[in-house]
Short mmCIF file of C-alpha atoms and ligand atoms in Angstrom, two decimals:
data_model
loop_
_atom_site.label_atom_id
_atom_site.label_comp_id
_atom_site.label_asym_id
_atom_site.label_seq_id
_atom_site.Cartn_x
_atom_site.Cartn_y
_atom_site.Cartn_z
CA MET A 1 27.21 -69.32 -143.06
CA ASP A 2 27.67 -66.35 -145.28
CA MET A 3 26.76 -63.19 -143.44
CA SER A 4 27.98 -60.87 -146.13
CA LYS A 5 24.56 -60.54 -147.73
CA ASN A 6 22.98 -59.37 -144.54
CA VAL A 7 25.75 -57.30 -143.14
CA LYS A 8 26.38 -54.06 -144.87
CA ALA A 9 30.00 -53.39 -145.53
CA VAL A 10 31.34 -51.10 -142.89
CA VAL A 11 33.14 -48.38 -144.72
CA LYS A 12 35.98 -47.02 -142.72
CA VAL A 13 35.74 -43.29 -142.84
CA MET A 14 39.14 -41.67 -142.89
CA GLN A 15 39.40 -39.43 -139.89
CA PRO A 16 41.42 -36.26 -140.14
CA ALA A 17 44.83 -37.16 -138.78
CA THR A 18 44.47 -36.68 -135.07
CA PRO A 19 47.88 -36.58 -133.44
CA ALA A 20 48.51 -39.66 -131.32
CA GLU A 21 50.50 -37.97 -128.59
CA GLY A 22 53.54 -39.96 -127.64
CA ALA A 23 53.81 -41.90 -130.90
CA ILE A 24 56.88 -40.02 -132.10
CA ALA A 25 58.89 -40.00 -128.87
CA PRO A 26 60.00 -43.67 -129.06
CA LEU A 27 61.22 -43.07 -132.60
CA ILE A 28 63.31 -40.15 -131.43
CA LYS A 29 64.72 -42.26 -128.62
CA GLU A 30 65.73 -44.85 -131.19
CA MET A 31 67.25 -42.14 -133.34
CA LEU A 32 69.32 -40.91 -130.41
CA CYS A 33 70.73 -44.43 -130.02
CA GLU A 34 71.50 -44.59 -133.73
CA LEU A 35 73.36 -41.31 -133.45
CA GLY A 36 75.55 -42.87 -130.77
CA GLU A 37 73.89 -41.16 -127.83
CA ASP A 38 72.69 -42.59 -124.58
CA PRO A 39 69.02 -41.60 -124.30
CA THR A 40 68.99 -42.56 -120.61
CA ARG A 41 71.48 -39.92 -119.54
CA GLU A 42 70.04 -37.08 -117.55
CA GLY A 43 69.99 -34.40 -120.22
CA LEU A 44 68.29 -36.67 -122.75
CA VAL A 45 65.71 -38.49 -120.66
CA ARG A 46 62.90 -36.13 -121.51
CA THR A 47 64.26 -35.14 -124.93
CA PRO A 48 62.13 -37.54 -127.00
CA LEU A 49 58.93 -36.12 -125.51
CA ARG A 50 60.13 -32.54 -125.80
CA ALA A 51 61.25 -33.10 -129.38
CA GLU A 52 57.92 -34.68 -130.26
CA LYS A 53 56.10 -31.68 -128.85
CA ALA A 54 58.33 -29.32 -130.82
CA LEU A 55 57.88 -31.30 -134.03
CA ARG A 56 54.13 -31.40 -133.62
CA PHE A 57 54.07 -27.64 -133.14
CA LEU A 58 56.36 -27.02 -136.10
CA THR A 59 54.07 -29.08 -138.31
CA SER A 60 50.77 -27.93 -136.81
CA GLY A 61 49.92 -26.18 -140.07
CA TYR A 62 48.68 -29.50 -141.43
CA HIS A 63 45.75 -29.28 -139.04
CA MET A 64 44.85 -25.68 -139.75
CA ASP A 65 42.00 -24.76 -141.99
CA LEU A 66 41.79 -21.64 -144.14
CA LYS A 67 38.07 -21.15 -143.54
CA ARG A 68 38.53 -21.36 -139.81
CA ILE A 69 41.43 -18.90 -139.93
CA VAL A 70 39.55 -16.35 -142.02
CA ASN A 71 36.42 -16.94 -139.95
CA GLY A 72 34.39 -14.24 -141.61
CA ALA A 73 36.97 -11.48 -141.10
CA LEU A 74 36.23 -10.03 -144.51
CA PHE A 75 35.14 -6.45 -144.83
CA THR A 76 33.53 -4.73 -147.76
CA VAL A 77 35.39 -1.60 -148.79
CA LYS A 78 35.54 0.94 -151.57
CA CYS A 79 39.34 1.05 -151.33
CA ASP A 80 41.18 -0.10 -154.41
CA GLU A 81 44.70 0.75 -153.30
CA MET A 82 47.31 -1.89 -152.69
CA VAL A 83 47.23 -3.46 -149.24
CA ILE A 84 50.59 -4.71 -148.10
CA VAL A 85 51.58 -6.61 -144.96
CA LYS A 86 55.35 -6.54 -144.68
CA ASP A 87 58.00 -8.37 -142.73
CA ILE A 88 55.90 -11.25 -141.46
CA GLU A 89 58.38 -13.48 -139.66
CA PHE A 90 58.08 -17.15 -140.38
CA PHE A 91 59.82 -20.35 -139.36
CA SER A 92 59.48 -23.49 -141.43
CA MET A 93 61.20 -26.83 -141.98
CA CYS A 94 62.76 -27.85 -145.26
CA GLU A 95 61.29 -31.11 -146.42
CA HIS A 96 64.57 -32.37 -147.82
CA HIS A 97 66.64 -32.22 -144.64
CA LEU A 98 64.12 -31.59 -141.85
CA LEU A 99 66.12 -28.52 -140.96
CA PRO A 100 64.67 -25.06 -140.36
CA PHE A 101 64.43 -22.30 -142.84
CA PHE A 102 63.19 -18.93 -141.72
CA GLY A 103 62.81 -15.36 -142.81
CA LYS A 104 60.23 -12.84 -143.85
CA VAL A 105 57.13 -12.90 -145.96
CA HIS A 106 55.64 -9.85 -147.64
CA VAL A 107 52.07 -10.15 -148.82
CA ALA A 108 50.20 -7.62 -150.93
CA TYR A 109 46.90 -7.60 -152.71
CA LEU A 110 44.69 -5.28 -154.69
CA PRO A 111 41.19 -5.52 -153.25
CA LYS A 112 38.20 -5.91 -155.53
CA ASP A 113 35.49 -5.24 -152.98
CA LYS A 114 36.77 -6.96 -149.87
CA VAL A 115 39.69 -6.70 -147.51
CA ILE A 116 40.72 -9.23 -144.92
CA GLY A 117 41.52 -8.50 -141.27
CA LEU A 118 45.23 -7.71 -141.24
CA SER A 119 46.01 -10.16 -138.43
CA LYS A 120 44.72 -12.98 -140.61
CA ILE A 121 47.57 -12.70 -143.10
CA PRO A 122 50.29 -13.81 -140.64
CA ARG A 123 48.03 -16.67 -139.60
CA ILE A 124 47.72 -17.77 -143.22
CA VAL A 125 51.52 -17.61 -143.44
CA ASN A 126 51.83 -19.82 -140.35
CA MET A 127 49.36 -22.30 -141.75
CA PHE A 128 51.77 -23.03 -144.59
CA ALA A 129 55.06 -22.37 -142.80
CA ARG A 130 54.33 -24.90 -140.06
CA ARG A 131 54.74 -27.88 -142.32
CA LEU A 132 57.54 -29.66 -144.11
CA GLN A 133 58.02 -27.27 -146.94
CA LEU A 134 59.79 -26.03 -149.99
CA GLN A 135 60.16 -22.27 -150.01
CA GLU A 136 58.82 -22.10 -153.56
CA ARG A 137 55.70 -24.09 -152.71
CA MET A 138 55.06 -22.17 -149.51
CA THR A 139 55.23 -18.90 -151.46
CA GLN A 140 52.69 -20.17 -153.96
CA GLN A 141 50.37 -21.64 -151.33
CA ILE A 142 50.24 -18.36 -149.42
CA ALA A 143 49.39 -16.46 -152.61
CA GLU A 144 46.69 -18.94 -153.58
CA ALA A 145 45.19 -18.94 -150.10
CA VAL A 146 44.92 -15.14 -150.07
CA GLU A 147 43.43 -15.27 -153.53
CA SER A 148 40.84 -17.86 -152.58
CA ALA A 149 39.95 -16.10 -149.32
CA ILE A 150 39.22 -12.63 -150.72
CA ALA A 151 39.10 -12.93 -154.50
CA PRO A 152 41.15 -9.76 -155.01
CA ARG A 153 42.26 -8.29 -158.35
CA GLY A 154 45.73 -9.58 -157.67
CA VAL A 155 48.09 -11.00 -155.08
CA GLY A 156 51.84 -10.73 -154.67
CA VAL A 157 53.92 -12.73 -152.23
CA LEU A 158 57.64 -12.31 -151.68
CA VAL A 159 59.58 -14.61 -149.36
CA GLU A 160 63.14 -13.96 -148.22
CA ALA A 161 64.63 -16.88 -146.32
CA GLN A 162 67.75 -18.48 -144.97
CA HIS A 163 68.07 -22.23 -144.93
CA PHE A 164 69.90 -24.07 -142.19
CA CYS A 165 70.56 -26.93 -144.58
CA MET A 166 72.64 -24.51 -146.63
CA MET A 167 74.12 -22.60 -143.71
CA MET A 168 75.17 -25.52 -141.51
CA ARG A 169 76.26 -28.15 -143.97
CA GLY A 170 78.78 -26.24 -146.03
CA VAL A 171 81.26 -23.46 -145.46
CA GLU A 172 80.13 -21.43 -148.43
CA LYS A 173 76.73 -19.76 -148.77
CA GLN A 174 76.49 -19.02 -145.08
CA HIS A 175 75.03 -15.62 -145.65
CA SER A 176 73.14 -16.33 -148.81
CA GLY A 177 69.45 -15.77 -148.77
CA THR A 178 66.87 -17.31 -151.05
CA VAL A 179 64.17 -15.11 -152.50
CA THR A 180 61.01 -16.46 -154.06
CA SER A 181 57.92 -14.71 -155.30
CA ASN A 182 54.52 -15.56 -156.60
CA MET A 183 52.34 -13.10 -158.52
CA LEU A 184 48.70 -13.63 -159.34
CA GLY A 185 46.17 -11.57 -161.28
CA LEU A 186 47.19 -7.94 -161.81
CA PHE A 187 50.50 -8.56 -160.07
CA ARG A 188 51.33 -10.97 -162.84
CA LYS A 189 49.83 -8.98 -165.72
CA ASN A 190 50.91 -5.50 -164.76
CA LYS A 191 54.59 -4.70 -164.37
CA ALA A 192 53.92 -1.36 -162.65
CA THR A 193 51.85 -3.10 -159.95
CA ARG A 194 54.52 -5.74 -159.48
CA ASP A 195 57.28 -3.13 -159.29
CA GLU A 196 55.31 -1.06 -156.77
CA PHE A 197 54.93 -4.12 -154.56
CA LEU A 198 58.58 -5.11 -154.80
CA ALA A 199 59.72 -1.58 -154.03
CA LEU A 200 57.41 -1.34 -150.99
CA ALA A 201 58.39 -4.79 -149.75
CA ARG A 202 62.08 -4.10 -149.96
CA ARG A 203 61.93 -0.64 -148.42
CA SER A 204 63.20 -1.04 -144.90
CA GLY A 205 61.16 0.26 -142.00
ZN1 ZN B 301 67.08 -28.46 -147.09
#
């Protein structure tokens, strides 16, 4: 008999991707074989599990949430001077080669009426760095996240990075760095603001 009229369709609710620990390790073991290795030799026996753990950490940004990071650490201020957090170290993975790229992020903003706890900025950087990334997109995502968190008059983000996919795969370009920037609000409109930020970001120490 046809039950469909009586039974309500069970809609499968998509759960946020919860990591199924151990699901990646067998794939890494297989990859080791494909590379011509013997995954049963002593040094490699625990490698699949270790590599899975490392990969999950390096991509843990997918499971971070901006609201939870900011967690109310917004403070009302009269200050309208530029706030800059310099030299934030980051480590990310290029989405084209699954190889690391790393470097420094400089974040600045011009507050409207709120500032954010300074320790939150590096956490926002990590949220986007710990994913498979493009440097350009990461730069933009950090700027947009800061903008949406504190609604400032402007945001500037400058990222200086070195890419292993460039450094390891060819002889040339070993010391070349890649610089990207993203300017929002007054940082985009006002050259003096932008120049002030770039000068502060690039000043060493
Ligand atoms: Zn790459």
